[in-house]
Short mmCIF file of N, CA, C and O in Angstrom, two decimals:
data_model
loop_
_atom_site.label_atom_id
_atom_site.label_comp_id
_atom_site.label_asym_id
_atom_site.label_seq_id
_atom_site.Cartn_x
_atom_site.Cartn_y
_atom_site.Cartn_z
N UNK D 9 10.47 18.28 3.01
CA UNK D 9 9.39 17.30 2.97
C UNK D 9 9.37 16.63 1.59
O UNK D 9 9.24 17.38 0.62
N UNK D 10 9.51 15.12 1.35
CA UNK D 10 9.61 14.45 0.05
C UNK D 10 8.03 14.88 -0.35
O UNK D 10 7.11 15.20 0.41
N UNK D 11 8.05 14.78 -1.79
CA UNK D 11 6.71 14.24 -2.50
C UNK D 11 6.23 12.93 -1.91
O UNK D 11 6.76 11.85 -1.65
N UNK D 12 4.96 13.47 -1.79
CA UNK D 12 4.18 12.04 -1.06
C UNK D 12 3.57 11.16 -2.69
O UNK D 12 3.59 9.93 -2.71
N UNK D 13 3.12 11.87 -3.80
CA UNK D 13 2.68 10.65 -4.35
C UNK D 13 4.03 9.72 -5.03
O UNK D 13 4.09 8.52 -5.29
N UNK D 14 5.45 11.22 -5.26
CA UNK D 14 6.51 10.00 -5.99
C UNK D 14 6.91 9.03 -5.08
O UNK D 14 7.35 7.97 -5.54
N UNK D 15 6.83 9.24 -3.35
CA UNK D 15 7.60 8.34 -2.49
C UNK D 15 6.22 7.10 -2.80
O UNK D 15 6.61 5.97 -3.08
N UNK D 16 4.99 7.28 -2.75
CA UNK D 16 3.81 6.07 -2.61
C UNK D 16 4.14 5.46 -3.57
O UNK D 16 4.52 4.31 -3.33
N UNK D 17 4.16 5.88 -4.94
CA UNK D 17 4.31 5.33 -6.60
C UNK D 17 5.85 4.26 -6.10
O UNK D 17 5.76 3.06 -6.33
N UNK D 18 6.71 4.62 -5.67
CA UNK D 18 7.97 4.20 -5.35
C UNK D 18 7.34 3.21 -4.39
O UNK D 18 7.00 2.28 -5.12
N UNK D 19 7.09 3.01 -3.48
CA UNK D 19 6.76 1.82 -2.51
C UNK D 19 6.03 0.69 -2.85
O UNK D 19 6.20 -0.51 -2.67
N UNK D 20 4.68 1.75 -3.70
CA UNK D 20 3.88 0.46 -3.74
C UNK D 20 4.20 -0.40 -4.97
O UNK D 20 3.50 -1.39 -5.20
N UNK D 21 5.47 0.01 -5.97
CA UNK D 21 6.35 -0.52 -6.68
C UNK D 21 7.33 -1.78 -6.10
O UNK D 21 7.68 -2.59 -6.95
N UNK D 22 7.78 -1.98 -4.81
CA UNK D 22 7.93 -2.37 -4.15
C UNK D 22 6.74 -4.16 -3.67
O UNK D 22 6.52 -5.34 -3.93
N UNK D 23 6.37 -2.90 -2.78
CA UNK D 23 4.90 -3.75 -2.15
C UNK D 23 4.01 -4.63 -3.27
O UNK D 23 3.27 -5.55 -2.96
N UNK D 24 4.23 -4.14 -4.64
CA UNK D 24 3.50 -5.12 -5.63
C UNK D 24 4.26 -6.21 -6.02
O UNK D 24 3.53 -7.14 -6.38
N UNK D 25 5.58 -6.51 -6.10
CA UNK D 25 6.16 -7.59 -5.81
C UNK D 25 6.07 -8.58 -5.09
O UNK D 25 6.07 -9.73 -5.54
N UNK D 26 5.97 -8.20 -3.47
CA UNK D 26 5.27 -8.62 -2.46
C UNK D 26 4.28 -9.88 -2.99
O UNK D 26 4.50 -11.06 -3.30
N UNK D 27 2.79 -8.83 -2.93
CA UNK D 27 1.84 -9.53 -2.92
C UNK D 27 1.28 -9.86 -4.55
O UNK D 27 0.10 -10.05 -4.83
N UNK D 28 2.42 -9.89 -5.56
CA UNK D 28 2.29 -11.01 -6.98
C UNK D 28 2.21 -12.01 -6.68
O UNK D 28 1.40 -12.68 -7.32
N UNK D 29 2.94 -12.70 -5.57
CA UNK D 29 3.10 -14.40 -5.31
C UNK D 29 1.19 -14.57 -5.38
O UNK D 29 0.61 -15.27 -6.21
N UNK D 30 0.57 -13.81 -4.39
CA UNK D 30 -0.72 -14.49 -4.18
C UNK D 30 -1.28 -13.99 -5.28
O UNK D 30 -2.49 -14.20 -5.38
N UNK D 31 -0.86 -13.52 -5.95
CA UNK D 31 -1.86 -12.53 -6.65
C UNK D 31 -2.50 -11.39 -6.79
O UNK D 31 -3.11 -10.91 -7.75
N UNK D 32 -2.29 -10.98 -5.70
CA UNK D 32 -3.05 -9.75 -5.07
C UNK D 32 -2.83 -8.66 -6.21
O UNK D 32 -2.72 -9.04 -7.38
N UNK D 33 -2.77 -7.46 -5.91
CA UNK D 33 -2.90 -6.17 -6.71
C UNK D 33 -3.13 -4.84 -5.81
O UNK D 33 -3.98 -4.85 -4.92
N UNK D 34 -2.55 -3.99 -6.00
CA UNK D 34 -2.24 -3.05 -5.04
C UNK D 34 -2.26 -1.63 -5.99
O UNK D 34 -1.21 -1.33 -6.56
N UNK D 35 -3.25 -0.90 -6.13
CA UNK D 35 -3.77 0.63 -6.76
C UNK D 35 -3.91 1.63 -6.11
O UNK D 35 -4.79 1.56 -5.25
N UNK D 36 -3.21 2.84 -6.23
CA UNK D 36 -2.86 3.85 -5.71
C UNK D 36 -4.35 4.78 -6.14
O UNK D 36 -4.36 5.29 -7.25
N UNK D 37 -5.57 4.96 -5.22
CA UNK D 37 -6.43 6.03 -4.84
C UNK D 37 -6.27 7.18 -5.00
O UNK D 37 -6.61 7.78 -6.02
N UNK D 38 -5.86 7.59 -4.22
CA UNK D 38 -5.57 9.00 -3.63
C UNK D 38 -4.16 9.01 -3.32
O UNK D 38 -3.29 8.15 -3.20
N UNK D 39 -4.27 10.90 -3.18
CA UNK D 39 -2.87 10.80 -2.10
C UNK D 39 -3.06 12.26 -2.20
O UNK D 39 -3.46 12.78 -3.24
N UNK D 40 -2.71 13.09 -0.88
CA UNK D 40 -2.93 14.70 -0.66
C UNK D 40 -2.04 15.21 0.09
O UNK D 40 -2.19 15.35 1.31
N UNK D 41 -0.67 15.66 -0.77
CA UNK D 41 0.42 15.92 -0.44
C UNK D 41 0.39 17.37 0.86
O UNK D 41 1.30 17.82 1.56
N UNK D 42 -0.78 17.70 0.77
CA UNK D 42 -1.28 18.62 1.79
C UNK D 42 -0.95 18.02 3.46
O UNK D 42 -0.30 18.59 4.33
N UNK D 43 -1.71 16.55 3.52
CA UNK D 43 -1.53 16.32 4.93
C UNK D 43 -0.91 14.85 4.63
O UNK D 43 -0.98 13.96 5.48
N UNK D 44 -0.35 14.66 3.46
CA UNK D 44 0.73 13.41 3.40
C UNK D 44 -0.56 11.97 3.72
O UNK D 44 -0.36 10.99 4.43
N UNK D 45 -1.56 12.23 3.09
CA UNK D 45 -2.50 10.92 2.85
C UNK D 45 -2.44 10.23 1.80
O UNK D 45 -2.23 10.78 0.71
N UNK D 46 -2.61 8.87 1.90
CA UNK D 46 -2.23 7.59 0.72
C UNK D 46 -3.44 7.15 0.86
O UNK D 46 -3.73 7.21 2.05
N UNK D 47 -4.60 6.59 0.02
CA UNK D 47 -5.26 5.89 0.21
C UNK D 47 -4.70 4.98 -1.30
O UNK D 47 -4.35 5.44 -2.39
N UNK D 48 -4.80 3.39 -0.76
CA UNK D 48 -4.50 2.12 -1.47
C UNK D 48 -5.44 1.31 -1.65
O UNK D 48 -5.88 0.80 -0.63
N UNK D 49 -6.05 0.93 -2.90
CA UNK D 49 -6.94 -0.29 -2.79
C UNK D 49 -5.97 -1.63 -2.78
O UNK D 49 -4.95 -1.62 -3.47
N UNK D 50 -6.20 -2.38 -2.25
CA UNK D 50 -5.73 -3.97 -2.21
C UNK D 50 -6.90 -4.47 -2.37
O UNK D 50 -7.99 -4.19 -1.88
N UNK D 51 -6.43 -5.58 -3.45
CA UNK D 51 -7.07 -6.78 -3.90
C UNK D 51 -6.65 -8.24 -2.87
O UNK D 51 -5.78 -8.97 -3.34
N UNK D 52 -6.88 -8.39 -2.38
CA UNK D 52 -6.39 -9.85 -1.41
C UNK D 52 -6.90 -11.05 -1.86
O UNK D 52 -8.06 -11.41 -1.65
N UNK D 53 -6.12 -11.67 -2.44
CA UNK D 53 -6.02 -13.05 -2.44
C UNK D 53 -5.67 -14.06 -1.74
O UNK D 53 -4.49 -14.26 -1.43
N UNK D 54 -6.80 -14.96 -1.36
CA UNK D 54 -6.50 -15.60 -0.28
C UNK D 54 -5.38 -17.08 -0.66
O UNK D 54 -5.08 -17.54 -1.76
N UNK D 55 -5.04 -17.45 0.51
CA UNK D 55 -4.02 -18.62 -0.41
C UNK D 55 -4.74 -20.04 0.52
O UNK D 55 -4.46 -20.36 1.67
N UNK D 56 -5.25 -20.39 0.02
CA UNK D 56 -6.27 -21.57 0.94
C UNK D 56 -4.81 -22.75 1.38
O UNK D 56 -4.87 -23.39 2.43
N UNK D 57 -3.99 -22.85 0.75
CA UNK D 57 -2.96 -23.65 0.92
C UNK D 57 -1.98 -23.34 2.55
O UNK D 57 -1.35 -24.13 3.25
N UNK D 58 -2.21 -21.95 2.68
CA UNK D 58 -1.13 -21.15 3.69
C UNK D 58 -1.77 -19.73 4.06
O UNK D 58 -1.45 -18.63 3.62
N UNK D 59 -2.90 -20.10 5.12
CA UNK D 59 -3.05 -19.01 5.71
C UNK D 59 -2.46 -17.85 6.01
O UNK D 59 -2.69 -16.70 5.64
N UNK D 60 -1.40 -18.47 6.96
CA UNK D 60 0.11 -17.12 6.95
C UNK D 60 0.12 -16.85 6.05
O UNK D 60 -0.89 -16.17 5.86
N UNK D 61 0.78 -16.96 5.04
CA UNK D 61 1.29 -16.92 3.85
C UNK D 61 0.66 -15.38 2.85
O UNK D 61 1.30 -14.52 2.24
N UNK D 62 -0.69 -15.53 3.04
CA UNK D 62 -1.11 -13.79 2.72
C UNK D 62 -0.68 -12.57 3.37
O UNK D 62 -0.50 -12.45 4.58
N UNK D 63 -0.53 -11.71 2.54
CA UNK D 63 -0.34 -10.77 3.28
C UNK D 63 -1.35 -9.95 3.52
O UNK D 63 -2.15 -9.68 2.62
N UNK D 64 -1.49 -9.29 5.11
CA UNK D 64 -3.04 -8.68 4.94
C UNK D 64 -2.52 -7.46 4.76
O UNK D 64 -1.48 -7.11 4.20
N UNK D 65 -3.74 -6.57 5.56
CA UNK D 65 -4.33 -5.24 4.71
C UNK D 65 -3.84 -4.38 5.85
O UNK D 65 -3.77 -3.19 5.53
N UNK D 66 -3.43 -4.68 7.31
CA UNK D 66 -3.10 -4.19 7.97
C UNK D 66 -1.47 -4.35 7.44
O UNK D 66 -0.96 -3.47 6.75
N UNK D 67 -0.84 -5.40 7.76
CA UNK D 67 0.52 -5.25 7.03
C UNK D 67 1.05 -4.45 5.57
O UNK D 67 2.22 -4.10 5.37
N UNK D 68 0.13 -4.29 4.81
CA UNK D 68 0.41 -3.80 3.48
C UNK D 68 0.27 -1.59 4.32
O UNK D 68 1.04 -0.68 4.03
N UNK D 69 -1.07 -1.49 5.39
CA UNK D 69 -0.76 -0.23 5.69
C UNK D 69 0.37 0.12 6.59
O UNK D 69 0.90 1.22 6.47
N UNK D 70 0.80 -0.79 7.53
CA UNK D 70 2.18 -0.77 8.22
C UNK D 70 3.28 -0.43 7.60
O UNK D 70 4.02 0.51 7.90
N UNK D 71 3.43 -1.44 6.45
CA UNK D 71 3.95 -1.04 5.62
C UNK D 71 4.77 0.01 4.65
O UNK D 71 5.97 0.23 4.49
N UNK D 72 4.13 0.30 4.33
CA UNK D 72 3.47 1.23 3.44
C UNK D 72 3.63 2.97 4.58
O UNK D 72 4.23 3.83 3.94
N UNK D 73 3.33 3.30 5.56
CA UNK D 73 3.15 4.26 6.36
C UNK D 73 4.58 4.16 6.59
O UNK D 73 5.03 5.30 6.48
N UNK D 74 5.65 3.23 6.89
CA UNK D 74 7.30 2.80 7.35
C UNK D 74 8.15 2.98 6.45
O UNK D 74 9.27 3.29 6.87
N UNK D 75 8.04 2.90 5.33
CA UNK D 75 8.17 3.31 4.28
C UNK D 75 8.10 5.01 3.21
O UNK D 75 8.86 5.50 2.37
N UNK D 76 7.11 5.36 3.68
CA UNK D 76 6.50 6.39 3.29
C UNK D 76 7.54 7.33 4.58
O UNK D 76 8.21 8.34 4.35
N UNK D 77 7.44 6.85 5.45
CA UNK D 77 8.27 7.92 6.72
C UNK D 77 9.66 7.62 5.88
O UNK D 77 10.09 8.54 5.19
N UNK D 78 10.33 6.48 5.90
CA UNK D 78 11.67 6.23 5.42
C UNK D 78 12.14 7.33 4.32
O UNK D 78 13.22 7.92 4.39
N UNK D 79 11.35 7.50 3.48
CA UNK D 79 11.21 8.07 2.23
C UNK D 79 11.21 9.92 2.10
O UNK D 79 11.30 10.68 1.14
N UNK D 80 11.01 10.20 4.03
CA UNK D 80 10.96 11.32 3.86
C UNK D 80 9.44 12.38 3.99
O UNK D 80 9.25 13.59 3.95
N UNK D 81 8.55 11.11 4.16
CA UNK D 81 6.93 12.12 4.34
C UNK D 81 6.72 12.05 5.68
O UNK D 81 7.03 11.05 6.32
N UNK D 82 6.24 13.01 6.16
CA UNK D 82 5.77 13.30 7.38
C UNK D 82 4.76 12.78 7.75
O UNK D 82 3.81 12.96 6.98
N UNK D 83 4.52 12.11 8.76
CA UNK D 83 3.57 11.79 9.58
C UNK D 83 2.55 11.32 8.17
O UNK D 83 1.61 12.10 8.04
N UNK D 84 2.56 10.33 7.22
CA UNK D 84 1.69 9.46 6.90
C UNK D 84 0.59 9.11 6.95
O UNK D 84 0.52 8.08 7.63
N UNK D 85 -0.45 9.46 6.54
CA UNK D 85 -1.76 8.78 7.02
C UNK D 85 -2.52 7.76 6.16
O UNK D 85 -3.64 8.09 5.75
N UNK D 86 -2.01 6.51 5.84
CA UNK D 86 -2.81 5.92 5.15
C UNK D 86 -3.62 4.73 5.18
O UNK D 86 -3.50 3.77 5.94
N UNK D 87 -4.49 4.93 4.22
CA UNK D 87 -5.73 3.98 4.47
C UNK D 87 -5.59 2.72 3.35
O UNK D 87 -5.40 2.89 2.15
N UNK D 88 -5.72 1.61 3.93
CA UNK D 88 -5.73 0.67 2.54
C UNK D 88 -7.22 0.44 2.81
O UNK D 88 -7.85 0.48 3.86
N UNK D 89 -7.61 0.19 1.56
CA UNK D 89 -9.28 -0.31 1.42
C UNK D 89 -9.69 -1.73 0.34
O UNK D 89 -8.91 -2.17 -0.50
N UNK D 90 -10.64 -2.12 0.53
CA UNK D 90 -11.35 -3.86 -0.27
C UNK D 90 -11.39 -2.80 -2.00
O UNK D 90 -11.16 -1.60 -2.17
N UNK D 91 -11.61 -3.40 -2.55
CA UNK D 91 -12.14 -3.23 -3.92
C UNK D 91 -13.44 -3.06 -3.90
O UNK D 91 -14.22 -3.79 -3.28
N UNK D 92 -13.75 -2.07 -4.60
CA UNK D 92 -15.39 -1.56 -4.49
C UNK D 92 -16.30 -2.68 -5.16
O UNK D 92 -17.52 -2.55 -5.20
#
């Protein structure tokens, strides 16, 4: 079973590339290598120019969970959340 926070730290290294174009910002919460949980805050920036063009919060956890399996963690459970 990989480490779940080095495989998350590794992705959302990744995934912050991603969503630089809009701006966004992507911070690693949690993570409980116990039952392989990620929780992610995303910042979403909207792009008034190109709707498509954002990436949402469901895609960033799709993501992110496809990844996290790729990487070697079991069964994934993660939550992306708004900024408090």
């Amino acid at each position: 079973m990989a480490d779940t926070r080095e495989a998350a730290v590794a992705v959302l290294e990744q995934l912050q590339k991603m969503v630089d174009r809009d701006g966004g910002q992507l911070t690693l919460r949690e993570v409980d290598d116990t039952r392989s949980r990620v929780v992610v805050e995303y910042r979403l920036v909207e792009n008034p120019d190109c709707a498509t063009c954002t990436i949402s919060t469901d895609m960033i956890a799709s993501f992110l969970a496809e990844s996290l399996t790729a990487r070697g963690v079991t069964s994934p459970d993660v939550e992306v959340v708004n900024p408090e």
